[in-house]
Tab-separated table of C-alpha atoms and ligand atoms in Angstrom:
chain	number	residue	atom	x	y	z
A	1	UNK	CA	133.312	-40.343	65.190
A	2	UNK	CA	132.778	-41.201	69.000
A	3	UNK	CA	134.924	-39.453	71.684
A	4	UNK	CA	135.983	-42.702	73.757
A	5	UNK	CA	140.186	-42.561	73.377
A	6	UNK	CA	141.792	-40.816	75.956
A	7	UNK	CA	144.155	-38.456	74.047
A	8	UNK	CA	146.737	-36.566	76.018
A	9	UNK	CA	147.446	-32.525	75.006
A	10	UNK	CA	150.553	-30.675	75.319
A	11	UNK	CA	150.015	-27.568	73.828
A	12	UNK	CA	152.781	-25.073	72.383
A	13	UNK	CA	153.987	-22.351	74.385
A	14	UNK	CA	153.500	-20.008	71.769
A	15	UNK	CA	152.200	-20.903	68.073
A	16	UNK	CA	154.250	-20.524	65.002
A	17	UNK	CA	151.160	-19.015	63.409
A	18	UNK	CA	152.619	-15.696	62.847
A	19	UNK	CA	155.469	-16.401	60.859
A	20	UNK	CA	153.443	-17.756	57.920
A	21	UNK	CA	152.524	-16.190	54.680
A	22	UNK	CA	149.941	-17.931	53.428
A	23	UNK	CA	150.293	-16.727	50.649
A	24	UNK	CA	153.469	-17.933	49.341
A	25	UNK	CA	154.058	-21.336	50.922
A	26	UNK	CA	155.921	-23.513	50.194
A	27	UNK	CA	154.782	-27.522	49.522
A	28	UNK	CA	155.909	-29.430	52.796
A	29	UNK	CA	158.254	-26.870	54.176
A	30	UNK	CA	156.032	-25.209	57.200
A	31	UNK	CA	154.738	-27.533	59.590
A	32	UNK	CA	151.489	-26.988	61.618
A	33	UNK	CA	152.008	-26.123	65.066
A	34	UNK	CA	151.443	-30.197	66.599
A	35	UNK	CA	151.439	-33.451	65.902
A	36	UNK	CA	149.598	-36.867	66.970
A	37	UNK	CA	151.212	-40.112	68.152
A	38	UNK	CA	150.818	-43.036	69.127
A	39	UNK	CA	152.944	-45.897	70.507
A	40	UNK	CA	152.543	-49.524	69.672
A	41	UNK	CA	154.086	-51.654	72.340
A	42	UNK	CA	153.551	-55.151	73.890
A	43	UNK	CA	150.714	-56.063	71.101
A	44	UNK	CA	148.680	-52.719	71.950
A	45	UNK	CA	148.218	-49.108	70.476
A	46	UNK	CA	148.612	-47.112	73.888
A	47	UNK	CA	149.906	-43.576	74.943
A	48	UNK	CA	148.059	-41.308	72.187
A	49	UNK	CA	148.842	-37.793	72.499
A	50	UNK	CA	148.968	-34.302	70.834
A	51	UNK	CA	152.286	-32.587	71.257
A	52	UNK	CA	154.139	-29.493	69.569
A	53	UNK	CA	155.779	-30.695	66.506
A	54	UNK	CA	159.040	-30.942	67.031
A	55	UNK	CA	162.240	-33.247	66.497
A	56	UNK	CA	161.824	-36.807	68.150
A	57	UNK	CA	164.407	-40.205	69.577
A	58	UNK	CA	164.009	-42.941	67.585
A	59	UNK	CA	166.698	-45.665	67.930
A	60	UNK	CA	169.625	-45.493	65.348
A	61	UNK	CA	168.960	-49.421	64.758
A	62	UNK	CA	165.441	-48.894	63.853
A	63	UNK	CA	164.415	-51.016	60.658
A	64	UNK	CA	162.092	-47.886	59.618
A	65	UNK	CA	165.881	-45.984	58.408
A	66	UNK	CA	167.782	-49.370	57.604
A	67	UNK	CA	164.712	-51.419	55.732
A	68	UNK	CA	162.109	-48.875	54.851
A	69	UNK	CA	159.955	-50.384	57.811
A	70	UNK	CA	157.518	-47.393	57.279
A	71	UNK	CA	154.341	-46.266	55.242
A	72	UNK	CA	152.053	-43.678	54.752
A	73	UNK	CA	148.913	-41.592	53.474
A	74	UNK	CA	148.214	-38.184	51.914
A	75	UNK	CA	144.925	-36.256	52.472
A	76	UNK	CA	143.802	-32.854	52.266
A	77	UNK	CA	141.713	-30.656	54.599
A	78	UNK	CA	139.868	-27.218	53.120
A	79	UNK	CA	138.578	-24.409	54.812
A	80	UNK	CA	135.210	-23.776	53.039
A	81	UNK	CA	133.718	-19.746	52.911
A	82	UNK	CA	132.144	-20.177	56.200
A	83	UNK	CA	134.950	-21.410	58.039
A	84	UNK	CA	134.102	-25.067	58.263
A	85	UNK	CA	137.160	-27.900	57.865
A	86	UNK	CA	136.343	-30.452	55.203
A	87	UNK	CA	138.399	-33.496	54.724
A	88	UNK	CA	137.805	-35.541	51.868
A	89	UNK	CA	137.173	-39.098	52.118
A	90	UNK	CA	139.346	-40.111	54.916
A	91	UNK	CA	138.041	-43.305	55.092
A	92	UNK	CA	139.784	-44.819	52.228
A	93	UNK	CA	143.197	-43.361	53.463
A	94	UNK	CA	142.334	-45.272	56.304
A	95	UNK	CA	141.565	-48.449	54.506
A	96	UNK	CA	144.639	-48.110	52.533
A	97	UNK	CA	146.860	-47.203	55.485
A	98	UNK	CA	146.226	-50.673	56.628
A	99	UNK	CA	146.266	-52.380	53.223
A	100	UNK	CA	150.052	-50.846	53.306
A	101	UNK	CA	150.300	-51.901	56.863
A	102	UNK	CA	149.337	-55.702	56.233
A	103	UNK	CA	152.209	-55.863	53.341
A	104	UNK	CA	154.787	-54.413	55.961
A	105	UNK	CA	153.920	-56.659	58.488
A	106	UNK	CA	152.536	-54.182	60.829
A	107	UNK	CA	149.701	-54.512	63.344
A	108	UNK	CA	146.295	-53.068	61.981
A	109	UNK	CA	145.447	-49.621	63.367
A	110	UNK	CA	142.260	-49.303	64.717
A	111	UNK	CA	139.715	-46.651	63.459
A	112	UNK	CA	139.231	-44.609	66.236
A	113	UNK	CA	143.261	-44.082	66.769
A	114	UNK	CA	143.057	-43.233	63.277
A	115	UNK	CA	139.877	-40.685	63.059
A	116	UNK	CA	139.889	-39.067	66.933
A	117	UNK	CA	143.438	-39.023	66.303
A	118	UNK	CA	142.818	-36.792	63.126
A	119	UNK	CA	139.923	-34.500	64.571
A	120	UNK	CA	141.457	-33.909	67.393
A	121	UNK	CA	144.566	-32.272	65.499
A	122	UNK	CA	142.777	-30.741	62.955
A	123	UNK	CA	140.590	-29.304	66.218
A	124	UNK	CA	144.027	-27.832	67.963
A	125	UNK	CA	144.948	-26.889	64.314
A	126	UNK	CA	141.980	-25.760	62.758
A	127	UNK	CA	143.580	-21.887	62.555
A	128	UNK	CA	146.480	-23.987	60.011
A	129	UNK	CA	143.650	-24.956	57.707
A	130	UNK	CA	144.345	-21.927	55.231
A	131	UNK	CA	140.884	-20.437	53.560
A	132	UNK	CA	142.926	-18.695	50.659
A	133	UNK	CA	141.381	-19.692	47.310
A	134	UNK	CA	143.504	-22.817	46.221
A	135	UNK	CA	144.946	-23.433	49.870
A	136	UNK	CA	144.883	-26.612	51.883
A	137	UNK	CA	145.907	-28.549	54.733
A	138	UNK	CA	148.106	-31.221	54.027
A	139	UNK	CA	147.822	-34.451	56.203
A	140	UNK	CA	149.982	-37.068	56.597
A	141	UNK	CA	149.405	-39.909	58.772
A	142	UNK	CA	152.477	-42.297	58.976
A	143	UNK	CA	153.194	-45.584	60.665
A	144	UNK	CA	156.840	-46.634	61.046
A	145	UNK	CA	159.259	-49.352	63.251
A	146	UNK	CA	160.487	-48.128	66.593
A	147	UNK	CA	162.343	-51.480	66.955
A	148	UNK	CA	165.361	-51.160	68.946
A	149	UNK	CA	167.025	-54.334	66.262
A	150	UNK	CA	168.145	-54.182	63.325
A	151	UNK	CA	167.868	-57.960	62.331
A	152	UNK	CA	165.132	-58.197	59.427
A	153	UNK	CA	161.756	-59.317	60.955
A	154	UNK	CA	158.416	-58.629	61.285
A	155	UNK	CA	158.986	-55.559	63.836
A	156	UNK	CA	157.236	-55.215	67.542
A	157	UNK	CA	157.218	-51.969	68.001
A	158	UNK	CA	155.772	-48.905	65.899
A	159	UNK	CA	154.638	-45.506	66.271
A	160	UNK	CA	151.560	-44.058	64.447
A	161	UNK	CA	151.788	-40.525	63.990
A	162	UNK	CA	150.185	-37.464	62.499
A	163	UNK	CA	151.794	-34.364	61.007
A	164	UNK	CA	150.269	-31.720	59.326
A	165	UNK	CA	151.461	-29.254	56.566
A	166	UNK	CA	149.613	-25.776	54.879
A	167	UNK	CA	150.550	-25.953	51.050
A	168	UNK	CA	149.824	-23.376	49.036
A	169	UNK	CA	147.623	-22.693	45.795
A	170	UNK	CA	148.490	-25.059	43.713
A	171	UNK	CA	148.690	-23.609	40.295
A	172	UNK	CA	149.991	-26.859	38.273
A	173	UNK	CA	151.496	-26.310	35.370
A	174	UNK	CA	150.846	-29.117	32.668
A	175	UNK	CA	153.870	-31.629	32.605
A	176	UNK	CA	156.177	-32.690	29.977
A	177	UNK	CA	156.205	-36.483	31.084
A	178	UNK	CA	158.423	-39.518	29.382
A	179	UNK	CA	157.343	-43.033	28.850
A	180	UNK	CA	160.079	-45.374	30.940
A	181	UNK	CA	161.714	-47.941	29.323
A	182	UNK	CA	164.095	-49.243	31.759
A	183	UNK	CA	163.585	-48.310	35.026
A	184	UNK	CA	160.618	-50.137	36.981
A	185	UNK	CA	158.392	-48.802	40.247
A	186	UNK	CA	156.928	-51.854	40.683
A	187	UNK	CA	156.672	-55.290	39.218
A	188	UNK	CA	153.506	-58.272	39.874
A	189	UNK	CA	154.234	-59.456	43.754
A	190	UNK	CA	155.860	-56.521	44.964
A	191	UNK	CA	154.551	-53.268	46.731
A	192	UNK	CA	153.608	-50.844	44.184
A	193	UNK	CA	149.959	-51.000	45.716
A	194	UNK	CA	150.951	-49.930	48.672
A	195	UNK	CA	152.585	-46.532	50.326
A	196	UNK	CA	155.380	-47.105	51.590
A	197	UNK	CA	158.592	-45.707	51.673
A	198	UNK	CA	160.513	-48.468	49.866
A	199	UNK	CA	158.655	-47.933	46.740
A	200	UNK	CA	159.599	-44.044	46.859
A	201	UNK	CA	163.056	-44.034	46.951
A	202	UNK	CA	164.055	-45.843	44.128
A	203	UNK	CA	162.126	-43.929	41.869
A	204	UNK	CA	163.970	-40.799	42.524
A	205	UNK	CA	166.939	-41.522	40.689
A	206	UNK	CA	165.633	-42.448	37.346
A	207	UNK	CA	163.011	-39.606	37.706
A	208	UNK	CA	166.263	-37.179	37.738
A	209	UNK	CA	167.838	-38.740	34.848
A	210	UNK	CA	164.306	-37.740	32.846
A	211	UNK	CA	164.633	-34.469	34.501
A	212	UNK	CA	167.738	-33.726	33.447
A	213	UNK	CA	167.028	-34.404	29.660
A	214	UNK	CA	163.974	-31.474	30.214
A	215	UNK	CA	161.209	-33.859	31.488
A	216	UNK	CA	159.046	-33.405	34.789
A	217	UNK	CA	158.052	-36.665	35.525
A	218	UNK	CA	158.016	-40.431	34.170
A	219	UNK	CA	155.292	-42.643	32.786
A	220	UNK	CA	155.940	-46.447	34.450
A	221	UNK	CA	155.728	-49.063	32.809
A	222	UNK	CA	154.697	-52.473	33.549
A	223	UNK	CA	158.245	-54.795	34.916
A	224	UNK	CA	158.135	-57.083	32.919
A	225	UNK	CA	157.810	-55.949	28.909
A	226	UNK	CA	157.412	-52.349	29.653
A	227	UNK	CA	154.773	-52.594	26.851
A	228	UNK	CA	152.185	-51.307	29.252
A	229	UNK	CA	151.207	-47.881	31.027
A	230	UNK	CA	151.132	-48.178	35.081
A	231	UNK	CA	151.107	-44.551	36.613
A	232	UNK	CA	152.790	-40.648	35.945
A	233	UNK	CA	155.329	-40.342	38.818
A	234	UNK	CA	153.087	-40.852	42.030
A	235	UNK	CA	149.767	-40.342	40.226
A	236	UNK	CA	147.337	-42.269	38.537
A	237	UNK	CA	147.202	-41.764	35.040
A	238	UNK	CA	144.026	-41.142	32.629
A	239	UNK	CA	143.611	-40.466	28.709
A	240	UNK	CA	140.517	-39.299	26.738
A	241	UNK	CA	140.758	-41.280	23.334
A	242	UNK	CA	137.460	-40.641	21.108
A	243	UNK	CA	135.633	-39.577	23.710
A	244	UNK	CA	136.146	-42.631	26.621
A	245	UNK	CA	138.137	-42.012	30.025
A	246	UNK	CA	141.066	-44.466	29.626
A	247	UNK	CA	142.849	-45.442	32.594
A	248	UNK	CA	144.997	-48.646	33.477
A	249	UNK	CA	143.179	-51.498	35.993
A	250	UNK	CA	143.936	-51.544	39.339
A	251	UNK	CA	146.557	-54.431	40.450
A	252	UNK	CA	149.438	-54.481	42.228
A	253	UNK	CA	151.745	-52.889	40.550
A	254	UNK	CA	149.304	-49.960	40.705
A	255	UNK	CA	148.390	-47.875	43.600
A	256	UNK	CA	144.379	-47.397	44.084
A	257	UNK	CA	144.583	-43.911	44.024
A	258	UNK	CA	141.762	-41.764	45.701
A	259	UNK	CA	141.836	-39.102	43.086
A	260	UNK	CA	141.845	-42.119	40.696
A	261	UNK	CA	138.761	-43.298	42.041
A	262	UNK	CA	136.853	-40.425	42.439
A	263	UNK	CA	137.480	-39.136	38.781
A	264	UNK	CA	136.045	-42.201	37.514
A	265	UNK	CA	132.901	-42.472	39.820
A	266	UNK	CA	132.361	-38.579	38.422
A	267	UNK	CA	132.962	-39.718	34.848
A	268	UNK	CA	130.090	-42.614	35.064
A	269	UNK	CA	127.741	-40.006	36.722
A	270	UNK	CA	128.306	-37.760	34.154
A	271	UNK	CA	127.111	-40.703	31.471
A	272	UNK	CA	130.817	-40.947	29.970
A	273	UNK	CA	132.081	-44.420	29.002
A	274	UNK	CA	134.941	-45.775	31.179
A	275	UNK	CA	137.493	-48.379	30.379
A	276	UNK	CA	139.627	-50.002	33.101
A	277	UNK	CA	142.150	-52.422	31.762
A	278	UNK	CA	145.379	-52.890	30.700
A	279	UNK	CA	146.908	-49.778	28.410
A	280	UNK	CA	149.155	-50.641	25.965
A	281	UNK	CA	152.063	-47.644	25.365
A	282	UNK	CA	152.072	-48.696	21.687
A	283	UNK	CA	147.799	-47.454	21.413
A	284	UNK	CA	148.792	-44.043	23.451
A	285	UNK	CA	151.729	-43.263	20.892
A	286	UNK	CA	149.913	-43.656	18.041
A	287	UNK	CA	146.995	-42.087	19.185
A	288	UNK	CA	149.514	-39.067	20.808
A	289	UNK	CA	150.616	-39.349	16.457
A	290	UNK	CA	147.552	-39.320	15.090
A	291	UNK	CA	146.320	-36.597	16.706
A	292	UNK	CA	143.641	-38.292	18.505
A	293	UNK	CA	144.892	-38.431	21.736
A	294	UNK	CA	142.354	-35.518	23.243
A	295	UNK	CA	143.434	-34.985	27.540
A	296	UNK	CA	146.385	-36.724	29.756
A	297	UNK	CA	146.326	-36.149	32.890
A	298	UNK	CA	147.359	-37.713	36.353
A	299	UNK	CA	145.206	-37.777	39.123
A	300	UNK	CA	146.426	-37.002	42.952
A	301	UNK	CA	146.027	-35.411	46.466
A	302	UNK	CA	148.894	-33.407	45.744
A	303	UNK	CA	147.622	-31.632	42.218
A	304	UNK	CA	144.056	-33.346	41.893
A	305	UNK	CA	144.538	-33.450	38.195
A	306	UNK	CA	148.315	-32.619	36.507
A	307	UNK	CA	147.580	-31.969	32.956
A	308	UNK	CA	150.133	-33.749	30.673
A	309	UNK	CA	151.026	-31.018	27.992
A	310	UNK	CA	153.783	-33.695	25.959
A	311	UNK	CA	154.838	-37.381	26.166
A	312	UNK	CA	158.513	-38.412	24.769
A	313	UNK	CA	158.957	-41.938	23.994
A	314	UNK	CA	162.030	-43.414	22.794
A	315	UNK	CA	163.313	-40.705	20.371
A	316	UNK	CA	160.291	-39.079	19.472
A	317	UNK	CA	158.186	-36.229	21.580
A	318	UNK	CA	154.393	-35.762	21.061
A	319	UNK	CA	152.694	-32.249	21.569
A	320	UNK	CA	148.948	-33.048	23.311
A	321	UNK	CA	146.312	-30.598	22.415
A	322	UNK	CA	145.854	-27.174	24.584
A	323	UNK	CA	145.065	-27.211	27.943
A	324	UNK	CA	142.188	-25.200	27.539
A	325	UNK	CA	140.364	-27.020	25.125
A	326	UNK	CA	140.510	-29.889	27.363
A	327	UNK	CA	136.651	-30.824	28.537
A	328	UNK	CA	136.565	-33.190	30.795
A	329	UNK	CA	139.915	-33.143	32.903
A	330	UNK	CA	138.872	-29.304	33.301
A	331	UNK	CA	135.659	-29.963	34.141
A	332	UNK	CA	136.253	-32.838	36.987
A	333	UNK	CA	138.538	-30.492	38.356
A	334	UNK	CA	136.408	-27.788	38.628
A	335	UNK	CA	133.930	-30.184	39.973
A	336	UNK	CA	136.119	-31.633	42.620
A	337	UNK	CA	137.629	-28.590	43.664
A	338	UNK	CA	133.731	-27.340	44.085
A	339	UNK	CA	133.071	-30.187	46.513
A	340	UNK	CA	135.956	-29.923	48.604
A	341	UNK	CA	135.116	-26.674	49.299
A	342	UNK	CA	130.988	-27.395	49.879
A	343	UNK	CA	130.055	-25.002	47.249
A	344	UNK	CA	128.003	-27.980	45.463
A	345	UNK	CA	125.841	-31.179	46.697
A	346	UNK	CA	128.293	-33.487	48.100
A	347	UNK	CA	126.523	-36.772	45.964
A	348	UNK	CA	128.448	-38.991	46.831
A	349	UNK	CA	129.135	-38.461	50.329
A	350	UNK	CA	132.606	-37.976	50.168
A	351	UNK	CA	133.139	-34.951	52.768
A	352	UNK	CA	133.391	-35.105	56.420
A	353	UNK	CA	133.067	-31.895	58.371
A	354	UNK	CA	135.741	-31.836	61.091
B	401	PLP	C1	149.502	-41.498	46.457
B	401	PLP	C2	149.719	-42.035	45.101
B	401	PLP	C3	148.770	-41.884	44.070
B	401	PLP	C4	147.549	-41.044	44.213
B	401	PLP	O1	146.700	-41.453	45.207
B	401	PLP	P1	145.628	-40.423	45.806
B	401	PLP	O2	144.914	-41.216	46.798
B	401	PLP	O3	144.775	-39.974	44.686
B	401	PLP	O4	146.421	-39.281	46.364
B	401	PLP	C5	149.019	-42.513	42.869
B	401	PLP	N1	150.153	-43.222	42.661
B	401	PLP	C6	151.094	-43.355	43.608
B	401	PLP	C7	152.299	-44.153	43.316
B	401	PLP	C8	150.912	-42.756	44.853
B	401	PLP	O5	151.850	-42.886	45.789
């Protein structure tokens, strides 16, 4: 990271610090004391700045609220016992960022708005970066339409901006999830590979329906049969079947998570055998039935790894084996969580030290 944008700072009067327990926060309620934006106007990225994070203008017409003209990333800094801020492999949020960007019609954002833009909040910041055991910094870079129009067109104006959010220990609970039937996320030739907000929204509703029947979260299915696994909710999904790490291919129907991608790069270091390809719902039921379904779990910033404690599917509900006597999701975890925080090697190069 070379220092050659010229980044504007308005500090706040007086920080928010204070008011925070770190202890008891809660996810993306508190807001770090600034933010970073920039403006893209007249085919250039120009005016990037650090202000205090507060409410902004943005033109009732813009195609960001009317057409979902926006996307966005999720990434995680940590506080290790020394006081340094990790993040962890920012540079495939910022590869994805503009994957999402392409399918949105938005101009690509150039690396160095992207990374100064970054260190030089998480610098102003760094205080927000809570060191409590399970603690992180929540980051979440966004690009979205400032269009003054509200015909639908590629847009000409967009702001790139950065907010930041402490979220607390993250204790998850193992899920209850239920295999979808009906509803969709994403279907082949549509966005699901990307992040951005249109895919989000819609998924909300059916998610409550499974909620309200005692469910946490969904299992997606492919759009067109629904005879295949996709993802759990907005995670990647994974299954341990005799032994091999089990996980759906990438395509686009399926976002190319980070957690995803890391869990399986551990996996083949640790000598385990990996399958990418299509899942069938029909092998994971009977599996779940015959007892030989050994770990579920989805993989994401947000929880690393969610453990999936039961599936429903159609009528029936299957009971997975303990948590506890799951190996491997336990053990990437662990493993993970160990090189966020620097206490191991970091093999794979995967931290950067802000
Ligand atoms: C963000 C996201 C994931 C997880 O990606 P990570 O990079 O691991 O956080 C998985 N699925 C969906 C739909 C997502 O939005």
């Amino acid at each position: 990271m070379t220092e050659t944008l010229n980044i504007s700072v308005k500090k706040i009067a007086q920080s928010k610090i204070s008011q925070v327990d770190f202890k008891n926060i809660q996810f993306g309620k508190t807001y770090s004391d600034h933010m970073f934006t920039a403006d893209y106007i007249d085919g250039e990225w120009k005016n990037a700045r650090i202000e205090p994070y507060e409410m902004m203008h943005i033109s009732p017409a813009s195609p960001a609220l009317h057409y979902g003209i926006s996307v966005f990333e999720g990434l995680k800094a940590f506080k290790t016992a020394d006081g340094v801020v990790n993040i962890f492999r920012a540079d495939k949020n910022f590869e994805r960022l503009n994957v999402s960007a392409e399918r949105m019609c938005m101009p690509r954002l150039p690396a160095d708005l992207y990374y100064e833009g970054l260190k030089a909040l998480l610098e102003i910041d760094s205080e927000w970066v809570p060191d409590v055991e399970g603690t992180s910094l929540y980051i979440r870079p966004f690009i979205f339409s400032n269009d003054d129009y509200i015909g639908i067109r590629p847009s000409l104006n967009f702001k790139f901006m950065i907010i930041t959010c402490p979220v607390g220990a993250y204790y998850a609970k193992p899920v209850k999830v239920k295999i979808e039937d009906h509803y969709v996320r994403a279907v082949e030739g549509g966005s699901g590979y990307c992040k951005t907000g249109c895919n989000y929204g819609p998924a909300i509703y059916p998610a409550k329906l499974a909620q309200d029947k005692g469910y946490d979260q969904l299992v997606w299915t492919d759009g067109k049969e629904h005879k295949y696994i996709e993802e759990s909710g907005t995670m990647n999904i994974m299954f341990v079947i005799d032994g091999k790490l089990i996980t759906p291919a990438l395509g686009d129907t399926i976002l190319n998570g980070i957690t995803r991608n890391s869990v399986l790069a551990i996996a083949r270091d640790w000598g385990m055998e990996v399958e990418e390809r299509k899942v069938e719902v029909a092998e994971v039921v009977a599996a779940a039935r015959e007892g030989k379904l050994e770990e579920a779990f989805g993989a994401g910033t947000a929880a690393t790894i969610a453990h999936i404690q039961q599936i429903g599917y159609k009528d029936e509900d299957f009971e997975l084996p303990p948590v506890e006597n799951r190996k491997f999701s336990n053990k990437v975890l662990a493993e993970l969580d160990n090189m966020k925080l620097g206490k191991i090697e970091d093999r794979f190069n995967w931290i950067t030290k802000i």
